Coordinates of N, CA, C and O in Angstrom, one line a residue:
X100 N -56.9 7.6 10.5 CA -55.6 7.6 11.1 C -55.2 9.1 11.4 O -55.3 9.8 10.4
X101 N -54.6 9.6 12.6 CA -54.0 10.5 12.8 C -52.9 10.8 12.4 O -52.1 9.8 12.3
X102 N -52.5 12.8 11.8 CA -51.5 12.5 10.8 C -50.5 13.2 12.2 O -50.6 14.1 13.0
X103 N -49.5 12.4 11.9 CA -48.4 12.7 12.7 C -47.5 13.7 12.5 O -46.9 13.9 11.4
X104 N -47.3 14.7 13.8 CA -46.8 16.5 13.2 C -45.4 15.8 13.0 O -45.1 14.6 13.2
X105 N -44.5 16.9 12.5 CA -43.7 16.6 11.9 C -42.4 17.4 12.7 O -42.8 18.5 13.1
X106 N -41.5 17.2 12.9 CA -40.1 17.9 13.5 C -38.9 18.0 12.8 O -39.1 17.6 11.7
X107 N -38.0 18.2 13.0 CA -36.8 18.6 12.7 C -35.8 18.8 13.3 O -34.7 19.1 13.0
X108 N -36.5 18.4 14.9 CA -35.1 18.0 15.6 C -35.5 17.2 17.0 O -34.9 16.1 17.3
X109 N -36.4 17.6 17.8 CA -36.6 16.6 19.0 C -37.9 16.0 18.8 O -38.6 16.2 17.8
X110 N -38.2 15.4 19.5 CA -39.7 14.1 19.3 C -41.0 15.6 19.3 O -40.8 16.6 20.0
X111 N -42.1 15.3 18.5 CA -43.3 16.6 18.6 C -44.5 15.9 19.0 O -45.6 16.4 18.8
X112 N -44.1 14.7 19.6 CA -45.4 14.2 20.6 C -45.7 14.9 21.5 O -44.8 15.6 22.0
X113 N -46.6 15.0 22.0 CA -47.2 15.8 23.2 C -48.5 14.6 24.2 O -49.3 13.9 23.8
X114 N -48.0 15.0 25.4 CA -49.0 14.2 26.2 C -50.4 15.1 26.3 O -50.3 16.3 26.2
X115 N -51.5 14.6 26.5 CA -53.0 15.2 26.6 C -52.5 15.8 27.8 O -51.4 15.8 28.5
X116 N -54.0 16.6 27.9 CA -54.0 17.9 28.8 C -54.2 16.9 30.0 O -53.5 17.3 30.9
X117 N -54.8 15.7 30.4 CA -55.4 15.0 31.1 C -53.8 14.3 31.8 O -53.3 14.3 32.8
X118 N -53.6 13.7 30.7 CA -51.6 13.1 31.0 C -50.9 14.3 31.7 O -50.1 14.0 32.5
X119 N -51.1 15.3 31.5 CA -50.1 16.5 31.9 C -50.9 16.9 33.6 O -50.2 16.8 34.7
X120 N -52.1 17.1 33.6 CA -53.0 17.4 34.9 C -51.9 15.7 35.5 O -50.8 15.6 36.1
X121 N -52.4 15.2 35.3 CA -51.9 13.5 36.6 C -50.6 13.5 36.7 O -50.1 12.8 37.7
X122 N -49.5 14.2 35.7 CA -48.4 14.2 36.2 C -48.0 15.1 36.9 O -47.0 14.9 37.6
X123 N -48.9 16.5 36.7 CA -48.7 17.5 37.4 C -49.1 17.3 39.3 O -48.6 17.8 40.2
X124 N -50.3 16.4 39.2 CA -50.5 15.9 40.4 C -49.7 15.0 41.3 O -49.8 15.1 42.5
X125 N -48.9 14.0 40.6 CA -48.7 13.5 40.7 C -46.8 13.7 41.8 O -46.3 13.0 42.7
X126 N -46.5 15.1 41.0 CA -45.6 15.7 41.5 C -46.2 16.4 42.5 O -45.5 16.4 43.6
X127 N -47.3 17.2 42.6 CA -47.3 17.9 43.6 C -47.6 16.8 45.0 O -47.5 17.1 46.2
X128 N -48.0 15.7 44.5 CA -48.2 14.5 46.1 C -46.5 15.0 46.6 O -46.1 15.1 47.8
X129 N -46.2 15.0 46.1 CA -44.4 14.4 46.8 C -44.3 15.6 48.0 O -44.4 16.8 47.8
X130 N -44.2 15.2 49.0 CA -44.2 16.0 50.4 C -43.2 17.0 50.0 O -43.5 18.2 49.8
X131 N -41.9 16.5 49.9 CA -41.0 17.5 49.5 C -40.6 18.3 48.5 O -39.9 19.2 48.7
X132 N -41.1 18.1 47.1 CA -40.7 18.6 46.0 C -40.8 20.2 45.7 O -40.0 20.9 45.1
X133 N -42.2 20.3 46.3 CA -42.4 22.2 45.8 C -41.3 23.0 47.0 O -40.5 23.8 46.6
X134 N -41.4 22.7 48.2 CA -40.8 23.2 49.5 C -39.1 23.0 48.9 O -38.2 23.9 48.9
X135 N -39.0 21.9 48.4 CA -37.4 21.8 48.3 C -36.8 22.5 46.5 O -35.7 23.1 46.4
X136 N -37.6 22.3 45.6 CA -37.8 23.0 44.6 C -38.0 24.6 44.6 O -37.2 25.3 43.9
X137 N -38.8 25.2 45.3 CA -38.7 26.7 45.9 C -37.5 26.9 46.5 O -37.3 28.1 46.5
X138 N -36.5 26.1 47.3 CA -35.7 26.7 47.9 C -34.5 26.8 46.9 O -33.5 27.3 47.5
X139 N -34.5 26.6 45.9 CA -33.4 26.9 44.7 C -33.8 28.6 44.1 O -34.9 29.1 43.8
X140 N -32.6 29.2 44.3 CA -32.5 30.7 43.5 C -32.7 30.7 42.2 O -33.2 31.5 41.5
X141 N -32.3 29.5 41.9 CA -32.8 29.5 40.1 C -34.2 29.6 40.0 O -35.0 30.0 40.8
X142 N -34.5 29.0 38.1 CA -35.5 28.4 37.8 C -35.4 27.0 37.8 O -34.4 26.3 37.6
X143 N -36.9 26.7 38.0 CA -36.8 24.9 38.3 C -38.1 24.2 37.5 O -39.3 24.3 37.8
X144 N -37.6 23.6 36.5 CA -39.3 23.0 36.4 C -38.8 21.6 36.0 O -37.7 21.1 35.8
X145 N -39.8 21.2 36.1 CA -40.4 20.0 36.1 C -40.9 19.2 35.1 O -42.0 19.0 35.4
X146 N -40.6 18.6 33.9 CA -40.7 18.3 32.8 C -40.9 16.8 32.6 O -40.1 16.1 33.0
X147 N -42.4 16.2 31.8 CA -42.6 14.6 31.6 C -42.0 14.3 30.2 O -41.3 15.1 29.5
X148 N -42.3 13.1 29.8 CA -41.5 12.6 28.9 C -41.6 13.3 27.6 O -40.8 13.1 26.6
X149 N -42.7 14.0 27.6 CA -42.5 14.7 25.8 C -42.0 16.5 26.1 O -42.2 17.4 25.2
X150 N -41.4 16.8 27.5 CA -41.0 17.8 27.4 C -41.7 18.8 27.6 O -41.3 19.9 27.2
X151 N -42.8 18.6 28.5 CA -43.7 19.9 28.8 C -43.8 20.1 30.1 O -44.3 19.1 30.6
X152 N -43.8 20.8 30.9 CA -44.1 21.7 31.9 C -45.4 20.7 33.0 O -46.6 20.8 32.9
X153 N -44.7 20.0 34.0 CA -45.6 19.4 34.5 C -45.2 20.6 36.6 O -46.1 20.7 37.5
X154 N -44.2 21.2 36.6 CA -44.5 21.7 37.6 C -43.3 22.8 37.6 O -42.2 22.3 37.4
X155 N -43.2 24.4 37.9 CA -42.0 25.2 38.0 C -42.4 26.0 39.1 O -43.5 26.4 39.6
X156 N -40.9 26.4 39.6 CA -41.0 26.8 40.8 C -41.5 28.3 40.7 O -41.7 28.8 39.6
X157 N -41.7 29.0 42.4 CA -42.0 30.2 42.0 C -41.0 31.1 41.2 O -41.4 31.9 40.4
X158 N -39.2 30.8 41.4 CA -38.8 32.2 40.6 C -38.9 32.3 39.2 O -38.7 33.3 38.5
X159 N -39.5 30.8 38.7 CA -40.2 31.0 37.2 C -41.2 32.4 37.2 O -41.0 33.5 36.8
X160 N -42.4 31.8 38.1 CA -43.5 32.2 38.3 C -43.6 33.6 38.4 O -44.6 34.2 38.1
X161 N -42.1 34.4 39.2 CA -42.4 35.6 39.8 C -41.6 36.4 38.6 O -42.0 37.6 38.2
X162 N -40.4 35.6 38.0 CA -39.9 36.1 37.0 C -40.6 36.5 35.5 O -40.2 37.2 34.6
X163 N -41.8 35.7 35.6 CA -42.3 35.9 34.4 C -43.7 36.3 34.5 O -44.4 36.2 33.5
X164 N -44.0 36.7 35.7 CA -45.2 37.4 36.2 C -46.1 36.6 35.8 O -47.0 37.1 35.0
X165 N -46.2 34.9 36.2 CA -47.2 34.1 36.0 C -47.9 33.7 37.7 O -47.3 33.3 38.6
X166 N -49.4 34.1 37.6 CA -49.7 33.9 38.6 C -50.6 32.8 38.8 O -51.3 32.7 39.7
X167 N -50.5 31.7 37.7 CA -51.3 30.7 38.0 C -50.6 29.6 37.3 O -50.7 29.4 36.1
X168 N -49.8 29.1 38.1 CA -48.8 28.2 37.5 C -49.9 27.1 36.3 O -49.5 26.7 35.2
X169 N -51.1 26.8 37.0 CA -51.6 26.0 35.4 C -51.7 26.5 34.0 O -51.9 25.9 32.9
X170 N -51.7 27.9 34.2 CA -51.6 28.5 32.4 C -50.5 28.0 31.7 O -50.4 28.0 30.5
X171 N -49.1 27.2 32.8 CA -48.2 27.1 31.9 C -48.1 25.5 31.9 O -47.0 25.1 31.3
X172 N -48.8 24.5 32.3 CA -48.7 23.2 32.3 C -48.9 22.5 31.1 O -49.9 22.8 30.5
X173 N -48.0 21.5 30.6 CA -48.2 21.5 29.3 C -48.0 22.4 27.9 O -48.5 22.3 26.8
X174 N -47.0 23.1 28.6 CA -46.4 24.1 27.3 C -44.9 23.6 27.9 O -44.5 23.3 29.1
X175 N -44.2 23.8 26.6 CA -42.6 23.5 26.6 C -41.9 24.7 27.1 O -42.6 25.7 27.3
X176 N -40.5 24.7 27.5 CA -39.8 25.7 28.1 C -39.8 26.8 27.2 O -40.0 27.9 27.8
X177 N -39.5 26.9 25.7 CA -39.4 27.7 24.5 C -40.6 28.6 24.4 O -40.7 29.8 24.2
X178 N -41.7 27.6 24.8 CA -43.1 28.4 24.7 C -43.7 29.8 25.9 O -44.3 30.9 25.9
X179 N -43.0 28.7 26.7 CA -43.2 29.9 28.0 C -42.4 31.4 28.5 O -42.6 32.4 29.3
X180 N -41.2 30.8 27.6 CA -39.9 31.4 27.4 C -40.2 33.1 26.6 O -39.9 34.3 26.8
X181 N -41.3 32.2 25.3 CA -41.1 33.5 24.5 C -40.3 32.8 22.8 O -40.4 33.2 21.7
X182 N -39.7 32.0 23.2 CA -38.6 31.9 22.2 C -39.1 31.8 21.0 O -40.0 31.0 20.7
X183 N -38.3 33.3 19.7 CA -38.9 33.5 18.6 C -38.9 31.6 17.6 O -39.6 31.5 16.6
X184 N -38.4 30.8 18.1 CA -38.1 29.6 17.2 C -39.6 28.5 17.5 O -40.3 27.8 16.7
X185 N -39.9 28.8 19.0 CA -41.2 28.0 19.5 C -42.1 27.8 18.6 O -42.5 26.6 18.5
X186 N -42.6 28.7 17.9 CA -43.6 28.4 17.1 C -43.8 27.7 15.2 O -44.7 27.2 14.7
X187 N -42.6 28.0 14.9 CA -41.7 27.7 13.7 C -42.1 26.5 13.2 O -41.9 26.5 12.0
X188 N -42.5 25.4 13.6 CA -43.2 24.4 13.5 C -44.9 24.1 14.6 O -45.2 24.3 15.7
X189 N -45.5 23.4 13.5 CA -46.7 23.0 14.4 C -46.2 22.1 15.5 O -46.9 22.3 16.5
X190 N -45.5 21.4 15.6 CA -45.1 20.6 17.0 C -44.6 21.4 18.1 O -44.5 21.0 19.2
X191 N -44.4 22.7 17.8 CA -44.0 23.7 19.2 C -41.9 23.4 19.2 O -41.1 22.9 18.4
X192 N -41.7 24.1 20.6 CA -40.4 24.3 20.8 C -40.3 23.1 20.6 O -41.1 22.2 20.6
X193 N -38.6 23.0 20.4 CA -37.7 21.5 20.3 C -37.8 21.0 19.1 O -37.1 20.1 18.8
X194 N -39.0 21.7 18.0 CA -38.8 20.6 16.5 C -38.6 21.5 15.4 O -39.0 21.2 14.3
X195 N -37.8 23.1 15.7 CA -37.3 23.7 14.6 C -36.1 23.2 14.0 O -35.5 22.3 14.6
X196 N -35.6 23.6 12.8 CA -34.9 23.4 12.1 C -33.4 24.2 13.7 O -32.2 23.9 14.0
X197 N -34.4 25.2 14.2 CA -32.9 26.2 14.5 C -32.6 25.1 16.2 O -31.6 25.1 16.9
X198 N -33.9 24.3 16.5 CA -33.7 23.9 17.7 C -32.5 23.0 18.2 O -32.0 23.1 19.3
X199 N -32.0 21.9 16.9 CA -31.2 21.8 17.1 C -29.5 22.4 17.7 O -28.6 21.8 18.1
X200 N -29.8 24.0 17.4 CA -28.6 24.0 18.3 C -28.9 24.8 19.5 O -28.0 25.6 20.0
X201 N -30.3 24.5 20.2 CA -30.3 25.4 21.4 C -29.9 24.4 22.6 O -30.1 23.2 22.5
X202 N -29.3 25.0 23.6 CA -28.5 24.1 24.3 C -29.9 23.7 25.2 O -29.9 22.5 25.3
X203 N -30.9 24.1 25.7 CA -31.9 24.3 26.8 C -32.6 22.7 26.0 O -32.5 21.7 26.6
X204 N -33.3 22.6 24.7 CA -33.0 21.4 24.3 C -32.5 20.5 24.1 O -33.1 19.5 24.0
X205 N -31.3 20.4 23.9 CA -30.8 19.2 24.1 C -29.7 18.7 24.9 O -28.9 17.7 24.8
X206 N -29.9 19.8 26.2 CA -29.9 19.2 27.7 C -30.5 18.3 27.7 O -30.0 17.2 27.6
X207 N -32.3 18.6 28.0 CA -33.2 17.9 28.4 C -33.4 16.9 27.3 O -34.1 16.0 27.8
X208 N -33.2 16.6 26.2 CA -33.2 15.1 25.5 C -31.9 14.7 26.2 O -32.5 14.2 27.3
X209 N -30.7 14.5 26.5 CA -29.6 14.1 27.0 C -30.2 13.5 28.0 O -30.5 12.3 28.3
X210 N -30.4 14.3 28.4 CA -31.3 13.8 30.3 C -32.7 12.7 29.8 O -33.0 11.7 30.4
X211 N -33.0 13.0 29.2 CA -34.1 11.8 29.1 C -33.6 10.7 28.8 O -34.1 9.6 29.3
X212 N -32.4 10.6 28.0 CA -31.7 9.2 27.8 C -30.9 9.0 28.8 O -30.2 8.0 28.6
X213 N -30.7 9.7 29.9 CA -30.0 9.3 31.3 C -29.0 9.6 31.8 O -28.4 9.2 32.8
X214 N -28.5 11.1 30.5 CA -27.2 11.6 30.9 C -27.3 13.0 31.4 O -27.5 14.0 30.8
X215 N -27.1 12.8 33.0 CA -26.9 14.7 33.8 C -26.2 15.2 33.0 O -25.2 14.8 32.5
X216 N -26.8 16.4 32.7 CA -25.7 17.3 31.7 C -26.4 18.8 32.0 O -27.5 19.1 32.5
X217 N -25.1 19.9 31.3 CA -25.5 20.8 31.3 C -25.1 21.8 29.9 O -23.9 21.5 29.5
X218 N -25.3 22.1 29.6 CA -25.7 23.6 28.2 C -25.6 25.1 28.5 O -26.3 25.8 29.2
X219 N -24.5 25.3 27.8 CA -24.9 26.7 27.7 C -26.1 27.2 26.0 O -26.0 27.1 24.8
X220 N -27.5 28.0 27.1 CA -28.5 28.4 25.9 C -28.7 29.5 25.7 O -29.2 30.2 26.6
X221 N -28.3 30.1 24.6 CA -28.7 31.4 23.9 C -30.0 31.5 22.8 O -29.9 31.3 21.6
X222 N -31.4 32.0 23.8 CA -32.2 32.2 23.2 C -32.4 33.6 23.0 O -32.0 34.7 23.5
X223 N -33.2 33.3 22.0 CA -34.3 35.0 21.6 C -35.5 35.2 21.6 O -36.4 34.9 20.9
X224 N -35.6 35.8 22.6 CA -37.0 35.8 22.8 C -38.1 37.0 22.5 O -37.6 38.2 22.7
X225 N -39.3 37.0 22.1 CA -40.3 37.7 21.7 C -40.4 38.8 23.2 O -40.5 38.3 24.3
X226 N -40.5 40.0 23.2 CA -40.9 40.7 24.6 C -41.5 42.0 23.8 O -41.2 42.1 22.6
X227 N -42.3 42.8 24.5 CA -43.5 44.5 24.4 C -42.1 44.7 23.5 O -42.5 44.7 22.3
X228 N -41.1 44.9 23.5 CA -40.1 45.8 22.7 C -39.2 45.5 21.8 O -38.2 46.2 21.6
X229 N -39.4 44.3 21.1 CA -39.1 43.4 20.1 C -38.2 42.3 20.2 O -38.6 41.7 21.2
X230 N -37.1 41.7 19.7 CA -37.2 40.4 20.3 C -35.6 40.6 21.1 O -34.9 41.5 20.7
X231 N -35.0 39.9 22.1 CA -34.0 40.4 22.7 C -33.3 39.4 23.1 O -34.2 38.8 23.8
X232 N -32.1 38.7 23.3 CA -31.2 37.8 23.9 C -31.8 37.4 24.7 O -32.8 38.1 24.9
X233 N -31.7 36.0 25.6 CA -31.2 35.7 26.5 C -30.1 34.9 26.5 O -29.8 34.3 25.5
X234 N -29.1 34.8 27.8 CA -28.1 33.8 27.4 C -28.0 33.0 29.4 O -27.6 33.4 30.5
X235 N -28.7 31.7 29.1 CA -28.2 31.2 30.5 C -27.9 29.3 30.1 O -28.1 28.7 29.1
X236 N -27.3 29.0 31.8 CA -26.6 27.8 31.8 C -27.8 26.8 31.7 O -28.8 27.4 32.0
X237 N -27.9 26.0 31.5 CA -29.3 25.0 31.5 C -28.6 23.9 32.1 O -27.4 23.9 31.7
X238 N -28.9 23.0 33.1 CA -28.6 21.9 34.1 C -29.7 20.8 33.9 O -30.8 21.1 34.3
X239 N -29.6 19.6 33.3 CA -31.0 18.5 33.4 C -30.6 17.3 33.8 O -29.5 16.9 33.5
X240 N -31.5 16.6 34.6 CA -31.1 15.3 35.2 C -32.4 15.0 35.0 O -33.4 15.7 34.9
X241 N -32.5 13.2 34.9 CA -33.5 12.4 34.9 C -33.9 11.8 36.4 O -33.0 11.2 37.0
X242 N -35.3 12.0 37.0 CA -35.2 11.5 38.0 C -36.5 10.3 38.2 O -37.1 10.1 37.1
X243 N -36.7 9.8 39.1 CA -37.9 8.5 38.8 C -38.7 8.8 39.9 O -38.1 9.0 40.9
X244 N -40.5 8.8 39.8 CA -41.3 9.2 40.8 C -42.6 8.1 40.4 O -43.5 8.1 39.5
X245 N -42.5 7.3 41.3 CA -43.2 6.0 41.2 C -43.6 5.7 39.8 O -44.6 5.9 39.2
X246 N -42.1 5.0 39.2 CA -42.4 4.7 38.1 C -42.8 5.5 37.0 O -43.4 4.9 36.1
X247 N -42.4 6.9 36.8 CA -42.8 7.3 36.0 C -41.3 8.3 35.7 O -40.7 8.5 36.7
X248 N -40.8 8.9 34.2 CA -39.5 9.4 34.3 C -39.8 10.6 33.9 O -40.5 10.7 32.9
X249 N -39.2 12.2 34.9 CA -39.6 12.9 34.8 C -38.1 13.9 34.7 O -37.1 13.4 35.3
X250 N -37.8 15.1 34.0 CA -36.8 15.8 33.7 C -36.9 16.7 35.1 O -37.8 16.8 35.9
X251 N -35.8 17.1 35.1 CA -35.6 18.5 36.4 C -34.5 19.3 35.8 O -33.3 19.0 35.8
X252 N -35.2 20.6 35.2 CA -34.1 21.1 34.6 C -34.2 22.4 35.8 O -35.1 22.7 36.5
X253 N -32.9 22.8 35.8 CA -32.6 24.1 36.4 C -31.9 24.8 35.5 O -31.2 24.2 34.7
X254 N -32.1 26.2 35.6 CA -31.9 27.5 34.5 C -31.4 28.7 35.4 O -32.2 29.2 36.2
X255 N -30.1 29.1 35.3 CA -29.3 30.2 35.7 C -29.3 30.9 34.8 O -29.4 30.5 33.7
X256 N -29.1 32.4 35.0 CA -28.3 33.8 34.4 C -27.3 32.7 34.1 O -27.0 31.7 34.7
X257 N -27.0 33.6 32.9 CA -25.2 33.1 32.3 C -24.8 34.4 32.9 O -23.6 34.2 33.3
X258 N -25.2 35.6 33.2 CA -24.4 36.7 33.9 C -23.2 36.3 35.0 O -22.0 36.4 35.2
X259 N -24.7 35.5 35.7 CA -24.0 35.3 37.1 C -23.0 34.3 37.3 O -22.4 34.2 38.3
X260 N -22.8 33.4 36.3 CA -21.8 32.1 35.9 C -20.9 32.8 35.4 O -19.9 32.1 35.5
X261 N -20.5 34.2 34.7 CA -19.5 35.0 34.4 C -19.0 35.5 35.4 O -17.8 35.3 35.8
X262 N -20.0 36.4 36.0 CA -19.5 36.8 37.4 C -18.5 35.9 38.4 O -17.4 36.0 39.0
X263 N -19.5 34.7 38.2 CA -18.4 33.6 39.4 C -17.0 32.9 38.5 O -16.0 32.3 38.9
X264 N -17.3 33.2 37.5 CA -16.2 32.3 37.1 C -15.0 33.1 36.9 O -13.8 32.7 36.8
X265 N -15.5 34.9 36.9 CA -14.2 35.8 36.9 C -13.9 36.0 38.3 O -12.7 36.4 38.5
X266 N -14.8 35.9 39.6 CA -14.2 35.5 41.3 C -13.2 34.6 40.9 O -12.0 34.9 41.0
X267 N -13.9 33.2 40.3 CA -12.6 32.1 40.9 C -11.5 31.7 40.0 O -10.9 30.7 39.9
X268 N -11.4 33.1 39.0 CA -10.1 32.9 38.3 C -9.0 34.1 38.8 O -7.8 34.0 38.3

């Protein structure tokens, strides 16, 4: 019997590489998704039911100097992120003790149980010059693609949500 990893705050199942490849395909069939997905300034990805990375847009891609979007399919947001908490447990991001209070997590559980929501997330992430803030808005909705339920989280600067929110005050 397989021993089941263990978490501490969101589910640490993970879908096979093979589940992740058919969902990732499965999104790219959709005529409009990458075209309409690229046209967002944010970050956009694309997330299946255990939370991993089935499709993100380029300003992931260019932001994070990834030039082959499959190096990141099937890694969680935390992992790709950098975030010092990602690895903290063998189940990866989402099953630290600290994950519970990252908002970028439990957006996207919210959203899997069917509620649009959004988070403000202050992560820390690993970078060449030791580890350093980030702080942005996290946005997730559940959406349905032939029967199958898939997250769509979008990721802003919290800068630029300060900025606007000191315009419209």
């Amino acid at each position: 019997m397989e021993e089941k990893l263990k978490t501490k705050f969101a589910s640490p199942d993970r879908s096979t590489q093979e589940e992740v490849l058919s969902s990732a395909a499965l999104i790219a069939s959709q005529d409009f998704f990458d075209e309409a997905l690229n046209a967002f300034p944010d970050v956009v990805l694309v997330l299946n039911k255990d939370r991993q990375i089935i499709y993100a847009n380029k300003i992931l891609l260019d932001l994070l100097k990834i030039t082959n979007q499959s190096s990141i399919l099937g890694k969680r947001p935390g992992e790709v992120f950098k975030c010092i908490y990602s690895d903290k447990e063998e189940a990866g991001c989402g099953t630290s003790e600290f994950c519970s209070e990252c908002g970028a997590v439990k957006s996207i559980v919210t959203a899997q149980n069917g509620e649009q929501n959004s988070q403000e997330c202050h992560m820390t992430v690993k970078t060449e010059n030791g580890d350093a803030p980030l702080d942005f808005h996290v946005r997730s909705v559940l959406i349905e693609v032939e029967d199958q339920s898939f997250v769509v989280v979008t990721i802003k600067e919290k800068t630029v949500l300060n900025v606007r929110e000191e315009i419209l005050n």
